Short mmCIF file of C-alpha atoms and ligand atoms in Angstrom, two decimals:
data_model
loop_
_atom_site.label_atom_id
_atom_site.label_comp_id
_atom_site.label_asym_id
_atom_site.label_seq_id
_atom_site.Cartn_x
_atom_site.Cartn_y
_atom_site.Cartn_z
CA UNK A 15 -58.51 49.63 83.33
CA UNK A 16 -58.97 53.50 82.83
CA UNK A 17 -60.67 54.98 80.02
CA UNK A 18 -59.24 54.67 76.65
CA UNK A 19 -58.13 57.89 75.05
CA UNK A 20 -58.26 57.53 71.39
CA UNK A 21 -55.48 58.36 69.69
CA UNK A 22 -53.80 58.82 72.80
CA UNK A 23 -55.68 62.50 72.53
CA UNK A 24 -54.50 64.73 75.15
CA UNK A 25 -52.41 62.04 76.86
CA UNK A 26 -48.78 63.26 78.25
CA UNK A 27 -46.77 60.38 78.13
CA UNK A 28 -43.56 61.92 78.66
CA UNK A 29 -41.29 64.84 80.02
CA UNK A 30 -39.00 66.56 77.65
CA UNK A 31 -36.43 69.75 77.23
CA UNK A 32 -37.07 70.02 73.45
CA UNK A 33 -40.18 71.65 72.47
CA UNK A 34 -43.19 73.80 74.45
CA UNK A 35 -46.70 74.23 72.24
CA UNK A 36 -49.37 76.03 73.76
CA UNK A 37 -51.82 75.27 70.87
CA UNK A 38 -54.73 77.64 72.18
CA UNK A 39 -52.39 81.18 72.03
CA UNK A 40 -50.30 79.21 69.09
CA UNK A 41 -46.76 79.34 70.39
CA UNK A 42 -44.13 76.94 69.21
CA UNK A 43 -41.07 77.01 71.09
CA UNK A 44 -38.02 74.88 70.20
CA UNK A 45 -35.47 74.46 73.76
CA UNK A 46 -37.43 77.45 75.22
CA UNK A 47 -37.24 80.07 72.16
CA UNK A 48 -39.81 81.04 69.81
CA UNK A 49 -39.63 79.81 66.25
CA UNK A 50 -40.70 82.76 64.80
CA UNK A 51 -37.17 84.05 66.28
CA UNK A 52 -35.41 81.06 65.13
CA UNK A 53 -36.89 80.91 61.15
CA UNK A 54 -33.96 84.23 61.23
CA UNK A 55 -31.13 81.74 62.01
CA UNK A 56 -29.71 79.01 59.93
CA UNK A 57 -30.54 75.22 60.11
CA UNK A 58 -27.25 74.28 61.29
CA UNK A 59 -27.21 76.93 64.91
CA UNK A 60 -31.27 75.50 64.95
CA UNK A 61 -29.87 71.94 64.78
CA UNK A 62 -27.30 72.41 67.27
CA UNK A 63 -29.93 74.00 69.57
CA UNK A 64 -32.09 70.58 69.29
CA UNK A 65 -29.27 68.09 69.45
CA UNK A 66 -26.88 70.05 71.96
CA UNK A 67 -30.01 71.75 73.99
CA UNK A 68 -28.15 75.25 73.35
CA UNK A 69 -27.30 78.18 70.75
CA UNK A 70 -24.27 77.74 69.60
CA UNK A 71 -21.62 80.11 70.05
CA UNK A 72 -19.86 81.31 66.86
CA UNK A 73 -16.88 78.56 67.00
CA UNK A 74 -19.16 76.08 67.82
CA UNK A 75 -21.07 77.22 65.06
CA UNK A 76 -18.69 77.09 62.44
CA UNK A 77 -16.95 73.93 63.56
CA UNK A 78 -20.67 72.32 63.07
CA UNK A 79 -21.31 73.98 60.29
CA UNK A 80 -17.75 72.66 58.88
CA UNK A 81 -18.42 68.77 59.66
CA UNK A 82 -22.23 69.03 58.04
CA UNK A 83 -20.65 70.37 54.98
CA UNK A 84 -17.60 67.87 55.15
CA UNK A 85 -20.17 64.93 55.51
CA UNK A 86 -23.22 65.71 52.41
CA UNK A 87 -21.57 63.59 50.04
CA UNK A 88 -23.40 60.26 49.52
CA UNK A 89 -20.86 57.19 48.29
CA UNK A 90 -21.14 55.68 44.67
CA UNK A 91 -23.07 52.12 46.25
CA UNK A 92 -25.80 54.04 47.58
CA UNK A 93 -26.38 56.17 44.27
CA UNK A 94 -25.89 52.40 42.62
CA UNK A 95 -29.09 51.59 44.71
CA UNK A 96 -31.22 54.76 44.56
CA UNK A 97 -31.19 53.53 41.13
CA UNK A 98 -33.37 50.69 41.68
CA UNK A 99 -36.22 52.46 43.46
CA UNK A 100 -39.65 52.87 41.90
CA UNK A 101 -39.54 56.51 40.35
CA UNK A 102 -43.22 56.34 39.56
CA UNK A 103 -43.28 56.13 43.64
CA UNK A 104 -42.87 59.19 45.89
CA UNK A 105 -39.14 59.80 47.55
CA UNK A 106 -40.61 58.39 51.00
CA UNK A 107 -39.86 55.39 50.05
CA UNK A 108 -36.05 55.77 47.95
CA UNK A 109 -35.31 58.09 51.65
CA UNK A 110 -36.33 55.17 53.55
CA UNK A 111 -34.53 52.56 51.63
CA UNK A 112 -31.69 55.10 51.36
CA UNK A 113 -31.40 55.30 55.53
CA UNK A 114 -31.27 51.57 55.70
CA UNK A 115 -28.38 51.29 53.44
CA UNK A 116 -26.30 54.23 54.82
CA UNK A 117 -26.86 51.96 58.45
CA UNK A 118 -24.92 49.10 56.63
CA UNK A 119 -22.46 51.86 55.48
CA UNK A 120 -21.53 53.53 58.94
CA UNK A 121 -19.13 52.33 61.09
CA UNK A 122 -20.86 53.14 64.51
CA UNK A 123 -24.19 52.10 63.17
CA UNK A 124 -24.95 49.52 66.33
CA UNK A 125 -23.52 51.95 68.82
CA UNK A 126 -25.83 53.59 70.91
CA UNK A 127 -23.07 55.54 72.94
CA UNK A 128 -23.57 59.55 73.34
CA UNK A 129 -20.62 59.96 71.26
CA UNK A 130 -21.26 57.23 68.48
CA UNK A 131 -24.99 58.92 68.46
CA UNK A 132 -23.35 62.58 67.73
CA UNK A 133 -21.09 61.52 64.63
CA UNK A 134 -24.07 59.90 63.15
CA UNK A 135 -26.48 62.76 63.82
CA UNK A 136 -23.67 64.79 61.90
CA UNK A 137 -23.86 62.65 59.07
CA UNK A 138 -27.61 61.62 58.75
CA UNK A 139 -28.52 65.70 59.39
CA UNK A 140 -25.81 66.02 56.32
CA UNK A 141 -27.03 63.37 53.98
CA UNK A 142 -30.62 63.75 53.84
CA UNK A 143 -30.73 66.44 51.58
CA UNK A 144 -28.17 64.63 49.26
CA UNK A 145 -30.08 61.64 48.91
CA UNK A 146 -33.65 63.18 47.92
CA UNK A 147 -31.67 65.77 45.74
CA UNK A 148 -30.31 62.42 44.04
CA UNK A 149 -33.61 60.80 43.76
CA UNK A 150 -35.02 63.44 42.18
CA UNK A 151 -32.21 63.86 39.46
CA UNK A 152 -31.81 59.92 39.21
CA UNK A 153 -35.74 59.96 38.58
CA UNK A 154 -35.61 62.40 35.78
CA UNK A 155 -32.38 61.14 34.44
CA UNK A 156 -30.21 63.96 34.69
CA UNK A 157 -27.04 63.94 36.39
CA UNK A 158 -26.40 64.07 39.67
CA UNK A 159 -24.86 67.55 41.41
CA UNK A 160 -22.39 67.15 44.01
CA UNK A 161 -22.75 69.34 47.00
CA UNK A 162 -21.38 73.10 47.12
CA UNK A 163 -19.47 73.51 50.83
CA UNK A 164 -19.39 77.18 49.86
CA UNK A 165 -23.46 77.24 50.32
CA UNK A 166 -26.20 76.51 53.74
CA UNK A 167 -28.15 73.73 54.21
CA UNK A 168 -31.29 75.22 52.28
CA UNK A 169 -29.52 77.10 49.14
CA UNK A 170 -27.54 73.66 48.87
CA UNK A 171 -30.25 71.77 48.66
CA UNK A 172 -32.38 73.55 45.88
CA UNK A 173 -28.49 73.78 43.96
CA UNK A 174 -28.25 69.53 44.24
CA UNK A 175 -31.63 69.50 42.84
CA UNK A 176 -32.20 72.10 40.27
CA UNK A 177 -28.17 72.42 39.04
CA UNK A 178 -28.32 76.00 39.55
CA UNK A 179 -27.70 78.09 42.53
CA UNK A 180 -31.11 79.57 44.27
CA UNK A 181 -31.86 82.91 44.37
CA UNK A 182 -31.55 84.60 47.71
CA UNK A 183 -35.20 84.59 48.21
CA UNK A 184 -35.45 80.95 47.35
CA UNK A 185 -32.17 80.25 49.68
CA UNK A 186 -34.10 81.96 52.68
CA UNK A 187 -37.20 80.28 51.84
CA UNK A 188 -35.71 76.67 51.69
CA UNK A 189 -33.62 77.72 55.14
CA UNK A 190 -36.78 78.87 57.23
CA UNK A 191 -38.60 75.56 55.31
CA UNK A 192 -36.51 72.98 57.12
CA UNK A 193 -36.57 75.39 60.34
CA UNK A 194 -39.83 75.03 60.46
CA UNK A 195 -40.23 71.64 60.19
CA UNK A 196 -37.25 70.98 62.47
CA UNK A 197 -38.84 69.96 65.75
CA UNK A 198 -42.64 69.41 66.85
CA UNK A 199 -42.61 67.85 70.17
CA UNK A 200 -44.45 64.05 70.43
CA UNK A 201 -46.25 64.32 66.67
CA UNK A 202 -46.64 60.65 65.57
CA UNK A 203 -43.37 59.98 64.02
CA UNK A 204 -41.52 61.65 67.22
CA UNK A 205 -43.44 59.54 69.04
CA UNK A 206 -43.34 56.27 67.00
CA UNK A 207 -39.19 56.43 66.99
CA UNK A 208 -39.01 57.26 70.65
CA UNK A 209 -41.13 53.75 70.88
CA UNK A 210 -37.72 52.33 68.71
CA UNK A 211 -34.99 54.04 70.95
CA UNK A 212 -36.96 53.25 73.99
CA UNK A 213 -36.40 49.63 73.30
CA UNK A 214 -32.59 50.52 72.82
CA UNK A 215 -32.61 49.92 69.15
CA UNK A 216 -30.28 51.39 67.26
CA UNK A 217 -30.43 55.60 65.87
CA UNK A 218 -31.01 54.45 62.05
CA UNK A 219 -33.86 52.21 63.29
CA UNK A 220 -35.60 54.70 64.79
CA UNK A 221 -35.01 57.49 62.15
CA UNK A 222 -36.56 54.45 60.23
CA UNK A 223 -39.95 54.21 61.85
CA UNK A 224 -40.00 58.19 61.78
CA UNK A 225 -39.66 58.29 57.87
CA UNK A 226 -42.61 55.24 58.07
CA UNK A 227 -44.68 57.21 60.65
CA UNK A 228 -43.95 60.99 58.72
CA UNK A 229 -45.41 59.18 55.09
CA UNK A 230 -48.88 58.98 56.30
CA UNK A 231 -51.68 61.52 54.71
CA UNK A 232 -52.90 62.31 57.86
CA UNK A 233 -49.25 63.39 59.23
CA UNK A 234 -46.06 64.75 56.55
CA UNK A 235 -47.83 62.86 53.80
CA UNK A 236 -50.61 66.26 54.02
CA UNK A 237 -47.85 68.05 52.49
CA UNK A 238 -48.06 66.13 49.36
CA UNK A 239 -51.91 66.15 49.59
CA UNK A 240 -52.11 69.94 49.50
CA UNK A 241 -49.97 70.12 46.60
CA UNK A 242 -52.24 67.54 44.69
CA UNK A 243 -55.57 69.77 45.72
CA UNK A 244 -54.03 72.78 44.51
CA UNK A 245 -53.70 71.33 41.10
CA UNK A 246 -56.98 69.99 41.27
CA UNK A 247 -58.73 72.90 42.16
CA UNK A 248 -56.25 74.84 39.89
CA UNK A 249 -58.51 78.43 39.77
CA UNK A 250 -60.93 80.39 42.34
CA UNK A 251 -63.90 79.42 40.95
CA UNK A 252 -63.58 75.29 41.80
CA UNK A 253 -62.82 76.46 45.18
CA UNK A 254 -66.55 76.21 47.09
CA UNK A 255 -67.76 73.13 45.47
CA UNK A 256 -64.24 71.62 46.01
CA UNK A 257 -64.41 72.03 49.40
CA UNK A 258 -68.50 71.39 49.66
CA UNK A 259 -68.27 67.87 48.06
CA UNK A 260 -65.51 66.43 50.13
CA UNK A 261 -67.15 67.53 53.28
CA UNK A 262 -70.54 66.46 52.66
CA UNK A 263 -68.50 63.15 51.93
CA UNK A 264 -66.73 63.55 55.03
CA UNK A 265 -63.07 63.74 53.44
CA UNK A 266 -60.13 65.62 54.89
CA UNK A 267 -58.96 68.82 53.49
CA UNK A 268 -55.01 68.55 53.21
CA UNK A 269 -53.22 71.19 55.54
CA UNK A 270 -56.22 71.98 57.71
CA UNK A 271 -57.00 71.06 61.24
CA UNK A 272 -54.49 70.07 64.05
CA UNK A 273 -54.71 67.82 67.24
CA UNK A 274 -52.99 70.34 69.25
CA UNK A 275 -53.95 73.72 67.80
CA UNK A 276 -56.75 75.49 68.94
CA UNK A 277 -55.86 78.64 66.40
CA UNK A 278 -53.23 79.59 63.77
CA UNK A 279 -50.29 77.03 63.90
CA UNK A 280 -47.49 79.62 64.21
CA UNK A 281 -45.61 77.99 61.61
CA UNK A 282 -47.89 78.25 58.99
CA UNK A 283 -47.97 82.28 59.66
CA UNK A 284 -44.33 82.04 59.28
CA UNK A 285 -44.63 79.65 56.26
CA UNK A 286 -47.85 82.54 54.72
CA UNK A 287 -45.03 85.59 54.63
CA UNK A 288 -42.11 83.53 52.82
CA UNK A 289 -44.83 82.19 50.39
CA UNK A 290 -45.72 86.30 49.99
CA UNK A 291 -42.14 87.10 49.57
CA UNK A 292 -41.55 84.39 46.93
CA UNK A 293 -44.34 84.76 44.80
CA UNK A 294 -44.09 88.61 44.73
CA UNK A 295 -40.28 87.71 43.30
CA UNK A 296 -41.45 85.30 40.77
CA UNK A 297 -44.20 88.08 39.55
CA UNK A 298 -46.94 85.25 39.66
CA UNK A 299 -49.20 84.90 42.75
CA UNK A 300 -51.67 82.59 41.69
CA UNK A 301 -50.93 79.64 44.10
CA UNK A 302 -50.27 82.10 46.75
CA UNK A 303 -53.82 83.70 46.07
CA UNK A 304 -55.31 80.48 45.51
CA UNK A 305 -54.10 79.20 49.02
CA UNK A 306 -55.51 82.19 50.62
CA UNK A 307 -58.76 81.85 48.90
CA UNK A 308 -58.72 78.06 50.02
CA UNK A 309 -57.77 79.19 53.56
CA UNK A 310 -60.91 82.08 54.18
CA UNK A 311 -63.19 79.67 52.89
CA UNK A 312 -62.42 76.64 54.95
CA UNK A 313 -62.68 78.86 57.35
CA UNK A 314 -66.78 80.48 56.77
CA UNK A 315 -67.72 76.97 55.99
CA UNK A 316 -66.39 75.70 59.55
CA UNK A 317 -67.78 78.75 61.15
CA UNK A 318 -70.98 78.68 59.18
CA UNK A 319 -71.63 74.38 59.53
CA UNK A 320 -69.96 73.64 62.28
CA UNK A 321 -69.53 76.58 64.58
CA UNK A 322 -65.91 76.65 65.24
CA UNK A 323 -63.70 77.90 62.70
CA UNK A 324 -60.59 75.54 61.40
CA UNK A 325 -57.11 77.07 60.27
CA UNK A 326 -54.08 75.86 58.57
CA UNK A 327 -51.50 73.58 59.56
CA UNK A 328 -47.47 73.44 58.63
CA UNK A 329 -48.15 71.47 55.55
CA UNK A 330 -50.92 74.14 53.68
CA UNK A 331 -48.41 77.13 53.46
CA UNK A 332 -45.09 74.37 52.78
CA UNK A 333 -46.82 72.49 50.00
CA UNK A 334 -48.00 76.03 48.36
CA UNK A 335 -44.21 77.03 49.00
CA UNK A 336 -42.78 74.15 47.03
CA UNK A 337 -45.32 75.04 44.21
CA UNK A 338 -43.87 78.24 43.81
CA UNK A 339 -40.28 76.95 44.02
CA UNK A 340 -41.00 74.45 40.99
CA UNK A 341 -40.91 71.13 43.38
CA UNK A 342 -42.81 67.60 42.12
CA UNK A 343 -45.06 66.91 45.11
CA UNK A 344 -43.72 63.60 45.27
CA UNK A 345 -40.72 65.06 46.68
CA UNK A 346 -43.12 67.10 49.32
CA UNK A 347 -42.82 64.57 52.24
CA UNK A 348 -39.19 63.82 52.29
CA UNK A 349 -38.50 67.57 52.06
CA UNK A 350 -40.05 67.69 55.41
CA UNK A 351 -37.91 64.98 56.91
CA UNK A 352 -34.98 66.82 55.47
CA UNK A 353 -35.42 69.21 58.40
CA UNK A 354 -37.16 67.14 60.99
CA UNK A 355 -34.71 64.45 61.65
CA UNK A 356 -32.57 67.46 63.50
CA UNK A 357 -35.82 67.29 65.55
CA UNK A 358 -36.03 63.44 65.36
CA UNK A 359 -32.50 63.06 66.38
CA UNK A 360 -32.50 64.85 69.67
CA UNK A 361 -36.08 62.98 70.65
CA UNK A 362 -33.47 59.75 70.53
CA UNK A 363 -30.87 61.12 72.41
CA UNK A 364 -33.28 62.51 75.31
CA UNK A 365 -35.15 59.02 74.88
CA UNK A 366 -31.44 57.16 75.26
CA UNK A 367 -30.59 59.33 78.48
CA UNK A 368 -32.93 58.68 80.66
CA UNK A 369 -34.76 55.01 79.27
CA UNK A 370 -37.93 53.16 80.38
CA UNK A 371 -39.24 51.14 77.35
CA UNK A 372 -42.44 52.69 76.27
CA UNK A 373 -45.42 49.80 76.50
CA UNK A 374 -48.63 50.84 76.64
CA UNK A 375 -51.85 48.81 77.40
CA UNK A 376 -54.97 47.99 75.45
CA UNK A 377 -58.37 47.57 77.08
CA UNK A 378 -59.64 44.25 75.65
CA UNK A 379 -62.79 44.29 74.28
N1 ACO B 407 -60.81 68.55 56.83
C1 ACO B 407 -62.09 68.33 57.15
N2 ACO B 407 -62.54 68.15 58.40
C2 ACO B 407 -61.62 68.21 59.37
C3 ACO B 407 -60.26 68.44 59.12
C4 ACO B 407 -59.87 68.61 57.78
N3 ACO B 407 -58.61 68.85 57.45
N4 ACO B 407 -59.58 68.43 60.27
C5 ACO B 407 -60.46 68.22 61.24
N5 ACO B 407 -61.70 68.10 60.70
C6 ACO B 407 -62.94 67.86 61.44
C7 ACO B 407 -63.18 66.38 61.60
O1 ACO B 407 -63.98 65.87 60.58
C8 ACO B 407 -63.86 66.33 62.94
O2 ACO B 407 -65.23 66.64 62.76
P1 ACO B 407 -66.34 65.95 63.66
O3 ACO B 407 -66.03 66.38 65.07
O4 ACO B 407 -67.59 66.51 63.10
O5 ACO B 407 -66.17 64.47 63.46
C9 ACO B 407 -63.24 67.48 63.72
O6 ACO B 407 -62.78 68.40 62.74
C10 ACO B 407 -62.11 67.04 64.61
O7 ACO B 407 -61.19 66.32 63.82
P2 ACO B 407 -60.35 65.08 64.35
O8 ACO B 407 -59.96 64.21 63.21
O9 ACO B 407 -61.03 64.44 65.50
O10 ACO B 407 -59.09 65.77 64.87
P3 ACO B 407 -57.76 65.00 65.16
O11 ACO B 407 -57.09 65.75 66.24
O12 ACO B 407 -57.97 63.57 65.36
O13 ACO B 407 -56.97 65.13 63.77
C11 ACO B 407 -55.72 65.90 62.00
C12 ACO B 407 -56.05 66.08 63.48
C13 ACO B 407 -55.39 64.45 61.70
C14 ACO B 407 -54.49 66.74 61.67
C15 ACO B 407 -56.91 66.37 61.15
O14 ACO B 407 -57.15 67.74 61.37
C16 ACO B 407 -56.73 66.08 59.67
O15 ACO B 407 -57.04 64.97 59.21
N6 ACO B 407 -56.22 67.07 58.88
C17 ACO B 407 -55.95 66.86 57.48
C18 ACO B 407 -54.60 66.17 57.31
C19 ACO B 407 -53.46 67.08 57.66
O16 ACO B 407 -53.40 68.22 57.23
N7 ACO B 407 -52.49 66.55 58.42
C20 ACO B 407 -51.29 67.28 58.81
C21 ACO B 407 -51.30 67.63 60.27
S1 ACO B 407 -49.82 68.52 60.73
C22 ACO B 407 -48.64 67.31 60.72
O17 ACO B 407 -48.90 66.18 61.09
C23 ACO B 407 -47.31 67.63 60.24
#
């Protein structure tokens, strides 16, 4: 048996179209174009560039654009059961729940054609921001606010959640948000549902063991973790010893570090200017100064201690984002899956085309 790479680190155990990473220069790359280019389009032409593996021209655009708005309503049963879920627990697990129940809803759920696997991509991509907009209001008792065709993905969102329409700051913000999460090549949930299609399961199962996979602390679940820390550190001055005692204890800082970055995660830069451009809106910087703050001293401490410095990932700049934009942090991780199951979705569909079941072997001991 050959050495064991733990955590799989630095194993390629696949070849795919969807994303390129070069995590020493930091480029991110969805289908060969650079997501700093992409964060300027909408979710729906980025999600037809994962699923479809192209831009889409402006018919094709519209016509997908059309369905996803034709599909975001979520039927009375499911509501009837998103009332039963824990609301002292975070959305993970009323999403997760949810994406079981709209399997026993949809007609092509065991299909695993091409063809079935596009209708449902149109309606899980639609629904997900329904259902954790639902939670949310079904968690705080309020009514719940049917989708607005007339808005995007991102300013419809915030709308089903707050009951008002975004500003257009907000709208962009929420937009780039779920471009930037869309697609990040085999990260552990990728990988974990390309395990499920691999074994020809169906595209709900393995959207399933994504959501599982995306929960974790150490993955999406970081998202939720930053949010926490901000509130815990809450002004400059807690900063240092913050940071100090859970190092010396060997704890994690939320939203630093990466397996594949080397440098900056390019999303997070992305994620650093909306932040700017929102907080300079609302009049009120402090969780965008405090996240810097947080950021430059991370960084002296790893340069100083440990003689390499350490950046931040996707989740620092999200979960200071949703801060800013008035979200609960137990809402933080499902947000995320919001706009990575476009990502999730086509990982299935390359997975379906071209199948070997993926089955590993363990060195035994
Ligand atoms: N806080 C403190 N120390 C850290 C951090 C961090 N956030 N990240 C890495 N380190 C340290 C480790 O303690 C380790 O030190 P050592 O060599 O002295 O033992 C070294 O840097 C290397 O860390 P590893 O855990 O080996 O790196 P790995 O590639 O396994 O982990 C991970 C990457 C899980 C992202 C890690 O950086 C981490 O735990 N970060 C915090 C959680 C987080 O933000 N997750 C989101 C990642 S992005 C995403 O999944 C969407």
């Amino acid at each position: 048996m050959k050495e064991v790479k733990k955590g799989l680190e630095g194993v390629v155990a696949l070849d795919s179209q969807i994303s390129f990473i070069d995590g020493v220069k930091g480029i991110l790359k969805y289908r060969g174009i650079e997501i700093e280019k992409l964060s300027d389009l909408s979710y729906d032409a980025v999600s037809f560039l994962l699923i479809h593996g192209k831009l889409p021209n402006a018919e094709e655009l519209e016509n997908y654009s059309l369905e996803l708005r034709n599909e975001r309503r979520i039927n009375r049963r499911l509501l009837d059961i998103l009332n039963f879920c824990d609301f002292e627990n975070e959305s993970m697990d009323a999403l997760r729940t949810a994406i079981s129940v709209c399997a026993h809803f949809d007609e092509d759920s065991h299909n695993i054609s091409k063809e079935a696997n596009i209708r449902k991509t149109t309606r899980l991509v639609a629904r997900f921001p329904t259902i954790v907009a639902a939670f949310y209001r079904l968690a705080n008792g309020m009514e719940i606010v049917d989708p607005d065709p007339s808005l995007a993905h991102g300013a419809n969102f915030l709308y089903m959640l707050r009951g008002k329409r975004p500003t257009e700051i907000e709208a962009e913000a929420m937009e780039k948000d779920f471009i930037l999460s869309a697609e990040h090549e085999l990260n552990p949930s990728t990988f974990a549902l390309r395990i499920t299609a691999s074994t020809l399961s169906d595209l709900h199962s393995a959207i399933i063991s994504g959501l599982c996979t995306l929960k974790g602390p150490l993955h999406g679940g970081a998202r939720k973790g930053v949010m926490e820390m901000l509130d815990e550190i809450g002004s400059k001055d807690n900063i240092k010893p913050y940071i100090q005692e859970r190092l010396e204890k060997k704890q994690r800082i939320m939203g630093f570090g990466h397996r594949v970055y080397k440098t900056y995660d390019p999303r997070a830069l992305v994620y650093k200017e909306i932040v700017r451009k929102v907080a300079v809106e609302k009049g009120d910087s402090h969780w965008f100064d405090l996240a810097e703050q947080i950021e430059s001293t991370m960084y002296q401490e790893f340069v100083e201690n440990r003689n390499k410095p350490i950046y931040p990932n996707i989740d620092f700049y999200s979960g200071v984002l949703y801060k800013d934009l008035g979200i609960p942090s137990y809402l933080a991780t499902s947000i995320f899956a919001i706009g990575r199951v476009s990502g999730w979705i086509a990982h299935c569909l390359e997975q379906y085309a071209d199948n070997r079941v993926i089955r590993p072997r363990a060195h035994f001991v």
